[in-house]
JSON list of C-alpha atoms in Angstrom, two decimals:
[
{"chain": "A", "resi": 1, "resn": "UNK", "atom": "CA", "xyz": [-20.74, 188.48, 96.88]},
{"chain": "A", "resi": 2, "resn": "UNK", "atom": "CA", "xyz": [-20.74, 185.04, 97.28]},
{"chain": "A", "resi": 3, "resn": "UNK", "atom": "CA", "xyz": [-17.84, 182.35, 95.84]},
{"chain": "A", "resi": 4, "resn": "UNK", "atom": "CA", "xyz": [-16.53, 178.65, 96.53]},
{"chain": "A", "resi": 5, "resn": "UNK", "atom": "CA", "xyz": [-13.52, 177.58, 95.46]},
{"chain": "A", "resi": 6, "resn": "UNK", "atom": "CA", "xyz": [-12.49, 173.87, 94.86]},
{"chain": "A", "resi": 7, "resn": "UNK", "atom": "CA", "xyz": [-8.50, 174.47, 94.14]},
{"chain": "A", "resi": 8, "resn": "UNK", "atom": "CA", "xyz": [-7.69, 171.03, 93.46]},
{"chain": "A", "resi": 9, "resn": "UNK", "atom": "CA", "xyz": [-8.17, 170.47, 89.65]},
{"chain": "A", "resi": 10, "resn": "UNK", "atom": "CA", "xyz": [-8.01, 166.86, 88.91]},
{"chain": "A", "resi": 11, "resn": "UNK", "atom": "CA", "xyz": [-7.52, 163.73, 91.20]},
{"chain": "A", "resi": 12, "resn": "UNK", "atom": "CA", "xyz": [-6.48, 160.48, 90.20]},
{"chain": "A", "resi": 13, "resn": "UNK", "atom": "CA", "xyz": [-6.39, 157.38, 92.20]},
{"chain": "A", "resi": 14, "resn": "UNK", "atom": "CA", "xyz": [-6.61, 153.64, 92.42]},
{"chain": "A", "resi": 15, "resn": "UNK", "atom": "CA", "xyz": [-9.56, 152.13, 92.85]},
{"chain": "A", "resi": 16, "resn": "UNK", "atom": "CA", "xyz": [-9.99, 151.35, 96.82]},
{"chain": "A", "resi": 17, "resn": "UNK", "atom": "CA", "xyz": [-8.13, 154.36, 97.93]},
{"chain": "A", "resi": 18, "resn": "UNK", "atom": "CA", "xyz": [-9.62, 156.96, 99.92]},
{"chain": "A", "resi": 19, "resn": "UNK", "atom": "CA", "xyz": [-9.77, 160.51, 98.62]},
{"chain": "A", "resi": 20, "resn": "UNK", "atom": "CA", "xyz": [-10.68, 163.79, 99.67]},
{"chain": "A", "resi": 21, "resn": "UNK", "atom": "CA", "xyz": [-12.28, 166.89, 97.47]},
{"chain": "A", "resi": 22, "resn": "UNK", "atom": "CA", "xyz": [-11.67, 170.11, 98.94]},
{"chain": "A", "resi": 23, "resn": "UNK", "atom": "CA", "xyz": [-13.89, 173.04, 99.23]},
{"chain": "A", "resi": 24, "resn": "UNK", "atom": "CA", "xyz": [-13.40, 176.83, 100.43]},
{"chain": "A", "resi": 25, "resn": "UNK", "atom": "CA", "xyz": [-16.35, 179.14, 100.22]},
{"chain": "A", "resi": 26, "resn": "UNK", "atom": "CA", "xyz": [-16.65, 182.99, 100.68]},
{"chain": "A", "resi": 27, "resn": "UNK", "atom": "CA", "xyz": [-20.20, 185.04, 102.31]},
{"chain": "A", "resi": 28, "resn": "UNK", "atom": "CA", "xyz": [-20.86, 187.30, 104.14]},
{"chain": "A", "resi": 29, "resn": "UNK", "atom": "CA", "xyz": [-24.10, 186.03, 105.42]},
{"chain": "A", "resi": 30, "resn": "UNK", "atom": "CA", "xyz": [-24.88, 183.75, 108.35]},
{"chain": "A", "resi": 31, "resn": "UNK", "atom": "CA", "xyz": [-28.17, 181.65, 106.84]},
{"chain": "A", "resi": 32, "resn": "UNK", "atom": "CA", "xyz": [-27.01, 179.65, 103.70]},
{"chain": "A", "resi": 33, "resn": "UNK", "atom": "CA", "xyz": [-26.59, 176.18, 102.15]},
{"chain": "A", "resi": 34, "resn": "UNK", "atom": "CA", "xyz": [-23.65, 173.92, 100.73]},
{"chain": "A", "resi": 35, "resn": "UNK", "atom": "CA", "xyz": [-24.23, 171.16, 98.54]},
{"chain": "A", "resi": 36, "resn": "UNK", "atom": "CA", "xyz": [-22.50, 169.25, 96.56]},
{"chain": "A", "resi": 37, "resn": "UNK", "atom": "CA", "xyz": [-23.33, 167.49, 93.04]},
{"chain": "A", "resi": 38, "resn": "UNK", "atom": "CA", "xyz": [-21.83, 164.81, 90.57]},
{"chain": "A", "resi": 39, "resn": "UNK", "atom": "CA", "xyz": [-21.50, 165.34, 86.89]},
{"chain": "A", "resi": 40, "resn": "UNK", "atom": "CA", "xyz": [-20.62, 161.68, 85.60]},
{"chain": "A", "resi": 41, "resn": "UNK", "atom": "CA", "xyz": [-19.32, 161.53, 81.71]},
{"chain": "A", "resi": 42, "resn": "UNK", "atom": "CA", "xyz": [-22.65, 161.51, 80.97]},
{"chain": "A", "resi": 43, "resn": "UNK", "atom": "CA", "xyz": [-23.35, 165.02, 81.59]},
{"chain": "A", "resi": 44, "resn": "UNK", "atom": "CA", "xyz": [-25.90, 165.40, 84.05]},
{"chain": "A", "resi": 45, "resn": "UNK", "atom": "CA", "xyz": [-25.92, 167.05, 87.46]},
{"chain": "A", "resi": 46, "resn": "UNK", "atom": "CA", "xyz": [-26.53, 164.75, 90.18]},
{"chain": "A", "resi": 47, "resn": "UNK", "atom": "CA", "xyz": [-27.44, 165.77, 93.72]},
{"chain": "A", "resi": 48, "resn": "UNK", "atom": "CA", "xyz": [-25.14, 164.27, 96.40]},
{"chain": "A", "resi": 49, "resn": "UNK", "atom": "CA", "xyz": [-25.54, 166.16, 99.94]},
{"chain": "A", "resi": 50, "resn": "UNK", "atom": "CA", "xyz": [-26.99, 169.58, 100.85]},
{"chain": "A", "resi": 51, "resn": "UNK", "atom": "CA", "xyz": [-26.05, 171.10, 104.23]},
{"chain": "A", "resi": 52, "resn": "UNK", "atom": "CA", "xyz": [-27.22, 174.53, 106.16]},
{"chain": "A", "resi": 53, "resn": "UNK", "atom": "CA", "xyz": [-25.45, 176.75, 108.11]},
{"chain": "A", "resi": 54, "resn": "UNK", "atom": "CA", "xyz": [-26.65, 175.68, 111.27]},
{"chain": "A", "resi": 55, "resn": "UNK", "atom": "CA", "xyz": [-25.25, 172.33, 111.01]},
{"chain": "A", "resi": 56, "resn": "UNK", "atom": "CA", "xyz": [-21.99, 171.31, 111.58]},
{"chain": "A", "resi": 57, "resn": "UNK", "atom": "CA", "xyz": [-22.76, 168.05, 112.19]},
{"chain": "A", "resi": 58, "resn": "UNK", "atom": "CA", "xyz": [-20.31, 165.79, 109.41]},
{"chain": "A", "resi": 59, "resn": "UNK", "atom": "CA", "xyz": [-22.75, 162.82, 107.88]},
{"chain": "A", "resi": 60, "resn": "UNK", "atom": "CA", "xyz": [-22.01, 159.79, 106.38]},
{"chain": "A", "resi": 61, "resn": "UNK", "atom": "CA", "xyz": [-23.99, 158.05, 103.34]},
{"chain": "A", "resi": 62, "resn": "UNK", "atom": "CA", "xyz": [-22.33, 155.11, 102.50]},
{"chain": "A", "resi": 63, "resn": "UNK", "atom": "CA", "xyz": [-18.61, 155.29, 101.25]},
{"chain": "A", "resi": 64, "resn": "UNK", "atom": "CA", "xyz": [-19.48, 159.14, 101.27]},
{"chain": "A", "resi": 65, "resn": "UNK", "atom": "CA", "xyz": [-18.92, 161.48, 103.80]},
{"chain": "A", "resi": 66, "resn": "UNK", "atom": "CA", "xyz": [-18.59, 165.28, 104.18]},
{"chain": "A", "resi": 67, "resn": "UNK", "atom": "CA", "xyz": [-16.75, 167.27, 106.88]},
{"chain": "A", "resi": 68, "resn": "UNK", "atom": "CA", "xyz": [-18.16, 170.72, 107.46]},
{"chain": "A", "resi": 69, "resn": "UNK", "atom": "CA", "xyz": [-16.15, 173.09, 109.24]},
{"chain": "A", "resi": 70, "resn": "UNK", "atom": "CA", "xyz": [-17.01, 176.81, 109.40]},
{"chain": "A", "resi": 71, "resn": "UNK", "atom": "CA", "xyz": [-14.19, 178.03, 111.35]},
{"chain": "A", "resi": 72, "resn": "UNK", "atom": "CA", "xyz": [-12.37, 177.61, 107.84]},
{"chain": "A", "resi": 73, "resn": "UNK", "atom": "CA", "xyz": [-15.33, 177.72, 105.76]},
{"chain": "A", "resi": 74, "resn": "UNK", "atom": "CA", "xyz": [-14.67, 174.30, 104.46]},
{"chain": "A", "resi": 75, "resn": "UNK", "atom": "CA", "xyz": [-17.18, 171.66, 103.40]},
{"chain": "A", "resi": 76, "resn": "UNK", "atom": "CA", "xyz": [-14.79, 168.75, 102.37]},
{"chain": "A", "resi": 77, "resn": "UNK", "atom": "CA", "xyz": [-16.06, 165.57, 100.40]},
{"chain": "A", "resi": 78, "resn": "UNK", "atom": "CA", "xyz": [-14.57, 162.41, 101.19]},
{"chain": "A", "resi": 79, "resn": "UNK", "atom": "CA", "xyz": [-15.02, 158.97, 99.06]},
{"chain": "A", "resi": 80, "resn": "UNK", "atom": "CA", "xyz": [-13.74, 155.99, 101.19]},
{"chain": "A", "resi": 81, "resn": "UNK", "atom": "CA", "xyz": [-12.58, 152.57, 99.30]},
{"chain": "A", "resi": 82, "resn": "UNK", "atom": "CA", "xyz": [-13.20, 154.70, 95.50]},
{"chain": "A", "resi": 83, "resn": "UNK", "atom": "CA", "xyz": [-14.36, 153.05, 92.59]},
{"chain": "A", "resi": 84, "resn": "UNK", "atom": "CA", "xyz": [-14.06, 153.00, 88.83]},
{"chain": "A", "resi": 85, "resn": "UNK", "atom": "CA", "xyz": [-17.79, 154.62, 89.08]},
{"chain": "A", "resi": 86, "resn": "UNK", "atom": "CA", "xyz": [-17.00, 157.32, 91.52]},
{"chain": "A", "resi": 87, "resn": "UNK", "atom": "CA", "xyz": [-14.89, 158.80, 88.02]},
{"chain": "A", "resi": 88, "resn": "UNK", "atom": "CA", "xyz": [-16.82, 161.90, 87.61]},
{"chain": "A", "resi": 89, "resn": "UNK", "atom": "CA", "xyz": [-16.35, 165.73, 88.28]},
{"chain": "A", "resi": 90, "resn": "UNK", "atom": "CA", "xyz": [-17.35, 167.17, 91.12]},
{"chain": "A", "resi": 91, "resn": "UNK", "atom": "CA", "xyz": [-18.93, 170.12, 92.29]},
{"chain": "A", "resi": 92, "resn": "UNK", "atom": "CA", "xyz": [-19.35, 172.28, 95.47]},
{"chain": "A", "resi": 93, "resn": "UNK", "atom": "CA", "xyz": [-21.82, 174.70, 95.24]},
{"chain": "A", "resi": 94, "resn": "UNK", "atom": "CA", "xyz": [-23.60, 177.47, 97.65]},
{"chain": "A", "resi": 95, "resn": "UNK", "atom": "CA", "xyz": [-26.49, 179.19, 98.33]},
{"chain": "A", "resi": 96, "resn": "UNK", "atom": "CA", "xyz": [-27.76, 181.88, 100.34]},
{"chain": "A", "resi": 97, "resn": "UNK", "atom": "CA", "xyz": [-31.26, 181.89, 102.50]},
{"chain": "A", "resi": 98, "resn": "UNK", "atom": "CA", "xyz": [-32.43, 184.99, 100.72]},
{"chain": "A", "resi": 99, "resn": "UNK", "atom": "CA", "xyz": [-34.13, 185.70, 97.00]},
{"chain": "A", "resi": 100, "resn": "UNK", "atom": "CA", "xyz": [-34.67, 182.86, 94.62]},
{"chain": "A", "resi": 101, "resn": "UNK", "atom": "CA", "xyz": [-31.38, 180.89, 96.33]},
{"chain": "A", "resi": 102, "resn": "UNK", "atom": "CA", "xyz": [-29.42, 181.06, 93.04]},
{"chain": "A", "resi": 103, "resn": "UNK", "atom": "CA", "xyz": [-26.74, 178.28, 93.17]},
{"chain": "A", "resi": 104, "resn": "UNK", "atom": "CA", "xyz": [-22.41, 179.56, 92.95]},
{"chain": "A", "resi": 105, "resn": "UNK", "atom": "CA", "xyz": [-20.96, 176.90, 91.60]},
{"chain": "A", "resi": 106, "resn": "UNK", "atom": "CA", "xyz": [-17.28, 176.01, 92.11]},
{"chain": "A", "resi": 107, "resn": "UNK", "atom": "CA", "xyz": [-14.87, 175.02, 88.85]},
{"chain": "A", "resi": 108, "resn": "UNK", "atom": "CA", "xyz": [-14.99, 171.38, 89.89]},
{"chain": "A", "resi": 109, "resn": "UNK", "atom": "CA", "xyz": [-12.74, 169.03, 90.81]},
{"chain": "A", "resi": 110, "resn": "UNK", "atom": "CA", "xyz": [-12.50, 166.07, 88.29]},
{"chain": "A", "resi": 111, "resn": "UNK", "atom": "CA", "xyz": [-11.96, 162.36, 89.93]},
{"chain": "A", "resi": 112, "resn": "UNK", "atom": "CA", "xyz": [-10.38, 159.86, 87.76]},
{"chain": "A", "resi": 113, "resn": "UNK", "atom": "CA", "xyz": [-10.19, 156.44, 89.91]},
{"chain": "A", "resi": 114, "resn": "UNK", "atom": "CA", "xyz": [-8.33, 153.83, 88.13]},
{"chain": "A", "resi": 115, "resn": "UNK", "atom": "CA", "xyz": [-8.84, 150.06, 88.39]},
{"chain": "B", "resi": 1, "resn": "UNK", "atom": "CA", "xyz": [-40.87, 160.25, 90.07]},
{"chain": "B", "resi": 2, "resn": "UNK", "atom": "CA", "xyz": [-41.33, 163.67, 88.48]},
{"chain": "B", "resi": 3, "resn": "UNK", "atom": "CA", "xyz": [-38.28, 164.85, 87.12]},
{"chain": "B", "resi": 4, "resn": "UNK", "atom": "CA", "xyz": [-37.42, 168.01, 85.18]},
{"chain": "B", "resi": 5, "resn": "UNK", "atom": "CA", "xyz": [-36.95, 167.30, 81.09]},
{"chain": "B", "resi": 6, "resn": "UNK", "atom": "CA", "xyz": [-34.90, 169.28, 78.82]},
{"chain": "B", "resi": 7, "resn": "UNK", "atom": "CA", "xyz": [-35.28, 169.55, 75.09]},
{"chain": "B", "resi": 8, "resn": "UNK", "atom": "CA", "xyz": [-33.61, 168.73, 72.78]},
{"chain": "B", "resi": 9, "resn": "UNK", "atom": "CA", "xyz": [-30.77, 166.89, 74.27]},
{"chain": "B", "resi": 10, "resn": "UNK", "atom": "CA", "xyz": [-28.32, 168.31, 71.65]},
{"chain": "B", "resi": 11, "resn": "UNK", "atom": "CA", "xyz": [-29.05, 171.78, 69.50]},
{"chain": "B", "resi": 12, "resn": "UNK", "atom": "CA", "xyz": [-26.66, 172.32, 66.64]},
{"chain": "B", "resi": 13, "resn": "UNK", "atom": "CA", "xyz": [-26.78, 176.10, 64.93]},
{"chain": "B", "resi": 14, "resn": "UNK", "atom": "CA", "xyz": [-25.04, 178.46, 62.94]},
{"chain": "B", "resi": 15, "resn": "UNK", "atom": "CA", "xyz": [-23.91, 181.71, 64.42]},
{"chain": "B", "resi": 16, "resn": "UNK", "atom": "CA", "xyz": [-26.56, 184.29, 64.44]},
{"chain": "B", "resi": 17, "resn": "UNK", "atom": "CA", "xyz": [-29.53, 181.85, 64.44]},
{"chain": "B", "resi": 18, "resn": "UNK", "atom": "CA", "xyz": [-32.14, 182.08, 66.84]},
{"chain": "B", "resi": 19, "resn": "UNK", "atom": "CA", "xyz": [-32.74, 179.04, 69.34]},
{"chain": "B", "resi": 20, "resn": "UNK", "atom": "CA", "xyz": [-35.56, 178.07, 72.15]},
{"chain": "B", "resi": 21, "resn": "UNK", "atom": "CA", "xyz": [-34.22, 175.72, 74.33]},
{"chain": "B", "resi": 22, "resn": "UNK", "atom": "CA", "xyz": [-37.08, 174.15, 76.18]},
{"chain": "B", "resi": 23, "resn": "UNK", "atom": "CA", "xyz": [-37.53, 172.94, 79.34]},
{"chain": "B", "resi": 24, "resn": "UNK", "atom": "CA", "xyz": [-40.41, 171.70, 81.33]},
{"chain": "B", "resi": 25, "resn": "UNK", "atom": "CA", "xyz": [-40.25, 171.82, 85.33]},
{"chain": "B", "resi": 26, "resn": "UNK", "atom": "CA", "xyz": [-41.70, 169.43, 87.78]},
{"chain": "B", "resi": 27, "resn": "UNK", "atom": "CA", "xyz": [-45.34, 170.29, 87.67]},
{"chain": "B", "resi": 28, "resn": "UNK", "atom": "CA", "xyz": [-46.10, 172.09, 91.45]},
{"chain": "B", "resi": 29, "resn": "UNK", "atom": "CA", "xyz": [-43.04, 173.87, 90.90]},
{"chain": "B", "resi": 30, "resn": "UNK", "atom": "CA", "xyz": [-43.12, 177.88, 90.96]},
{"chain": "B", "resi": 31, "resn": "UNK", "atom": "CA", "xyz": [-40.12, 178.96, 90.38]},
{"chain": "B", "resi": 32, "resn": "UNK", "atom": "CA", "xyz": [-37.45, 178.38, 87.39]},
{"chain": "B", "resi": 33, "resn": "UNK", "atom": "CA", "xyz": [-34.06, 178.92, 87.10]},
{"chain": "B", "resi": 34, "resn": "UNK", "atom": "CA", "xyz": [-31.62, 178.76, 83.63]},
{"chain": "B", "resi": 35, "resn": "UNK", "atom": "CA", "xyz": [-27.75, 177.43, 84.59]},
{"chain": "B", "resi": 36, "resn": "UNK", "atom": "CA", "xyz": [-24.94, 177.45, 82.06]},
{"chain": "B", "resi": 37, "resn": "UNK", "atom": "CA", "xyz": [-21.53, 175.39, 81.96]},
{"chain": "B", "resi": 38, "resn": "UNK", "atom": "CA", "xyz": [-19.23, 175.76, 79.01]},
{"chain": "B", "resi": 39, "resn": "UNK", "atom": "CA", "xyz": [-17.20, 172.74, 78.62]},
{"chain": "B", "resi": 40, "resn": "UNK", "atom": "CA", "xyz": [-14.92, 172.00, 81.16]},
{"chain": "B", "resi": 41, "resn": "UNK", "atom": "CA", "xyz": [-16.00, 174.78, 83.10]},
{"chain": "B", "resi": 42, "resn": "UNK", "atom": "CA", "xyz": [-17.95, 175.47, 85.89]},
{"chain": "B", "resi": 43, "resn": "UNK", "atom": "CA", "xyz": [-22.02, 175.93, 85.90]},
{"chain": "B", "resi": 44, "resn": "UNK", "atom": "CA", "xyz": [-23.01, 179.83, 86.16]},
{"chain": "B", "resi": 45, "resn": "UNK", "atom": "CA", "xyz": [-26.25, 180.96, 87.01]},
{"chain": "B", "resi": 46, "resn": "UNK", "atom": "CA", "xyz": [-28.10, 183.18, 84.59]},
{"chain": "B", "resi": 47, "resn": "UNK", "atom": "CA", "xyz": [-31.72, 183.26, 85.15]},
{"chain": "B", "resi": 48, "resn": "UNK", "atom": "CA", "xyz": [-34.17, 183.07, 87.82]},
{"chain": "B", "resi": 49, "resn": "UNK", "atom": "CA", "xyz": [-38.21, 183.43, 87.12]},
{"chain": "B", "resi": 50, "resn": "UNK", "atom": "CA", "xyz": [-40.92, 183.32, 89.31]},
{"chain": "B", "resi": 51, "resn": "UNK", "atom": "CA", "xyz": [-44.76, 184.46, 88.37]},
{"chain": "B", "resi": 52, "resn": "UNK", "atom": "CA", "xyz": [-44.08, 184.90, 85.17]},
{"chain": "B", "resi": 53, "resn": "UNK", "atom": "CA", "xyz": [-41.33, 187.36, 85.27]},
{"chain": "B", "resi": 54, "resn": "UNK", "atom": "CA", "xyz": [-37.46, 187.43, 86.23]},
{"chain": "B", "resi": 55, "resn": "UNK", "atom": "CA", "xyz": [-36.31, 187.51, 89.67]},
{"chain": "B", "resi": 56, "resn": "UNK", "atom": "CA", "xyz": [-32.49, 187.96, 89.13]},
{"chain": "B", "resi": 57, "resn": "UNK", "atom": "CA", "xyz": [-30.18, 187.49, 86.63]},
{"chain": "B", "resi": 58, "resn": "UNK", "atom": "CA", "xyz": [-26.27, 187.72, 85.83]},
{"chain": "B", "resi": 59, "resn": "UNK", "atom": "CA", "xyz": [-23.95, 189.46, 84.13]},
{"chain": "B", "resi": 60, "resn": "UNK", "atom": "CA", "xyz": [-24.31, 186.78, 81.22]},
{"chain": "B", "resi": 61, "resn": "UNK", "atom": "CA", "xyz": [-27.78, 187.07, 80.50]},
{"chain": "B", "resi": 62, "resn": "UNK", "atom": "CA", "xyz": [-27.50, 189.92, 78.77]},
{"chain": "B", "resi": 63, "resn": "UNK", "atom": "CA", "xyz": [-30.13, 191.81, 75.89]},
{"chain": "B", "resi": 64, "resn": "UNK", "atom": "CA", "xyz": [-29.78, 188.50, 73.82]},
{"chain": "B", "resi": 65, "resn": "UNK", "atom": "CA", "xyz": [-31.09, 185.72, 76.13]},
{"chain": "B", "resi": 66, "resn": "UNK", "atom": "CA", "xyz": [-35.03, 185.79, 77.52]},
{"chain": "B", "resi": 67, "resn": "UNK", "atom": "CA", "xyz": [-37.31, 183.88, 79.04]},
{"chain": "B", "resi": 68, "resn": "UNK", "atom": "CA", "xyz": [-40.85, 182.92, 78.63]},
{"chain": "B", "resi": 69, "resn": "UNK", "atom": "CA", "xyz": [-43.36, 180.78, 80.26]},
{"chain": "B", "resi": 70, "resn": "UNK", "atom": "CA", "xyz": [-45.68, 179.92, 77.06]},
{"chain": "B", "resi": 71, "resn": "UNK", "atom": "CA", "xyz": [-47.86, 177.96, 79.08]},
{"chain": "B", "resi": 72, "resn": "UNK", "atom": "CA", "xyz": [-48.90, 176.19, 81.87]},
{"chain": "B", "resi": 73, "resn": "UNK", "atom": "CA", "xyz": [-46.20, 173.64, 81.42]},
{"chain": "B", "resi": 74, "resn": "UNK", "atom": "CA", "xyz": [-42.72, 174.60, 78.98]},
{"chain": "B", "resi": 75, "resn": "UNK", "atom": "CA", "xyz": [-40.13, 177.25, 80.39]},
{"chain": "B", "resi": 76, "resn": "UNK", "atom": "CA", "xyz": [-37.93, 178.51, 77.59]},
{"chain": "B", "resi": 77, "resn": "UNK", "atom": "CA", "xyz": [-34.17, 180.18, 77.31]},
{"chain": "B", "resi": 78, "resn": "UNK", "atom": "CA", "xyz": [-34.26, 182.44, 73.73]},
{"chain": "B", "resi": 79, "resn": "UNK", "atom": "CA", "xyz": [-31.16, 183.20, 71.92]},
{"chain": "B", "resi": 80, "resn": "UNK", "atom": "CA", "xyz": [-31.44, 186.21, 69.43]},
{"chain": "B", "resi": 81, "resn": "UNK", "atom": "CA", "xyz": [-28.55, 185.92, 67.52]},
{"chain": "B", "resi": 82, "resn": "UNK", "atom": "CA", "xyz": [-26.54, 183.00, 68.77]},
{"chain": "B", "resi": 83, "resn": "UNK", "atom": "CA", "xyz": [-22.37, 183.09, 68.93]},
{"chain": "B", "resi": 84, "resn": "UNK", "atom": "CA", "xyz": [-19.55, 181.09, 69.01]},
{"chain": "B", "resi": 85, "resn": "UNK", "atom": "CA", "xyz": [-19.09, 181.64, 72.92]},
{"chain": "B", "resi": 86, "resn": "UNK", "atom": "CA", "xyz": [-22.51, 180.37, 73.37]},
{"chain": "B", "resi": 87, "resn": "UNK", "atom": "CA", "xyz": [-21.83, 176.92, 72.74]},
{"chain": "B", "resi": 88, "resn": "UNK", "atom": "CA", "xyz": [-22.33, 175.07, 75.97]},
{"chain": "B", "resi": 89, "resn": "UNK", "atom": "CA", "xyz": [-24.43, 172.84, 78.45]},
{"chain": "B", "resi": 90, "resn": "UNK", "atom": "CA", "xyz": [-27.84, 174.44, 79.25]},
{"chain": "B", "resi": 91, "resn": "UNK", "atom": "CA", "xyz": [-29.47, 173.26, 82.48]},
{"chain": "B", "resi": 92, "resn": "UNK", "atom": "CA", "xyz": [-33.22, 173.79, 83.34]},
{"chain": "B", "resi": 93, "resn": "UNK", "atom": "CA", "xyz": [-34.08, 173.51, 86.89]},
{"chain": "B", "resi": 94, "resn": "UNK", "atom": "CA", "xyz": [-37.29, 174.03, 89.30]},
{"chain": "B", "resi": 95, "resn": "UNK", "atom": "CA", "xyz": [-37.84, 174.74, 92.96]},
{"chain": "B", "resi": 96, "resn": "UNK", "atom": "CA", "xyz": [-41.24, 174.70, 94.81]},
{"chain": "B", "resi": 97, "resn": "UNK", "atom": "CA", "xyz": [-41.88, 177.44, 97.30]},
{"chain": "B", "resi": 98, "resn": "UNK", "atom": "CA", "xyz": [-43.00, 176.39, 101.16]},
{"chain": "B", "resi": 99, "resn": "UNK", "atom": "CA", "xyz": [-39.78, 175.06, 102.18]},
{"chain": "B", "resi": 100, "resn": "UNK", "atom": "CA", "xyz": [-37.02, 176.20, 104.29]},
{"chain": "B", "resi": 101, "resn": "UNK", "atom": "CA", "xyz": [-35.09, 175.84, 101.50]},
{"chain": "B", "resi": 102, "resn": "UNK", "atom": "CA", "xyz": [-35.89, 175.89, 97.44]},
{"chain": "B", "resi": 103, "resn": "UNK", "atom": "CA", "xyz": [-34.20, 172.88, 96.87]},
{"chain": "B", "resi": 104, "resn": "UNK", "atom": "CA", "xyz": [-33.01, 172.74, 92.76]},
{"chain": "B", "resi": 105, "resn": "UNK", "atom": "CA", "xyz": [-34.18, 169.67, 90.70]},
{"chain": "B", "resi": 106, "resn": "UNK", "atom": "CA", "xyz": [-31.74, 170.01, 87.39]},
{"chain": "B", "resi": 107, "resn": "UNK", "atom": "CA", "xyz": [-32.76, 168.65, 84.44]},
{"chain": "B", "resi": 108, "resn": "UNK", "atom": "CA", "xyz": [-29.94, 166.78, 82.31]},
{"chain": "B", "resi": 109, "resn": "UNK", "atom": "CA", "xyz": [-29.11, 169.47, 80.24]},
{"chain": "B", "resi": 110, "resn": "UNK", "atom": "CA", "xyz": [-29.11, 170.82, 76.34]},
{"chain": "B", "resi": 111, "resn": "UNK", "atom": "CA", "xyz": [-25.91, 170.77, 74.76]},
{"chain": "B", "resi": 112, "resn": "UNK", "atom": "CA", "xyz": [-25.57, 173.81, 72.51]},
{"chain": "B", "resi": 113, "resn": "UNK", "atom": "CA", "xyz": [-23.28, 173.51, 69.47]},
{"chain": "B", "resi": 114, "resn": "UNK", "atom": "CA", "xyz": [-22.58, 177.28, 67.30]},
{"chain": "B", "resi": 115, "resn": "UNK", "atom": "CA", "xyz": [-20.72, 176.72, 64.32]}
]
């Protein structure tokens, strides 16, 4: 079975601080996909990034960066120079490459960025 | 840009009543999903649907739940006799075939409150 663990329940930072959200996953499959979603207070799920298990290149998109390490089964997300608008719940998720590819979500990390 | 829509945005019902949550997936998508998020908790997979039948369902998706694609555009989730613990946000998602990964596009959710 697949499992995603986000050990950080809530993180509070002050604007302009960098913050890293941790994600550890478990799966026996060799082909899988990892995701990060943002859920702002309005409640919708906003897709941020997808990585497949064969691509361990780190990725940077503006203030966001992702560090995928298969050796430690981790897919961590860093926000550089955080802003108040980054305040949200962030979910890490896993999907296999078989069947209809349901998403297995972690429990989420609530990020509070204060001015 | 095409998007998944859901109605209503918020539904309040009495315990024991039947509710139908509606979703309009993206028009050329063929795979459909329902997920549930109890307030403050993680997003959980309920069911996937393809070719007019359930492809996979979770243990949450018991006999009280059913899904249907009554016409060419709508995808519905019915809860026959609601319980207090059914109160949650329900997300619909859809994806299309023909890609290495069938990326799921989420709707904005329906918040169900059972009194």
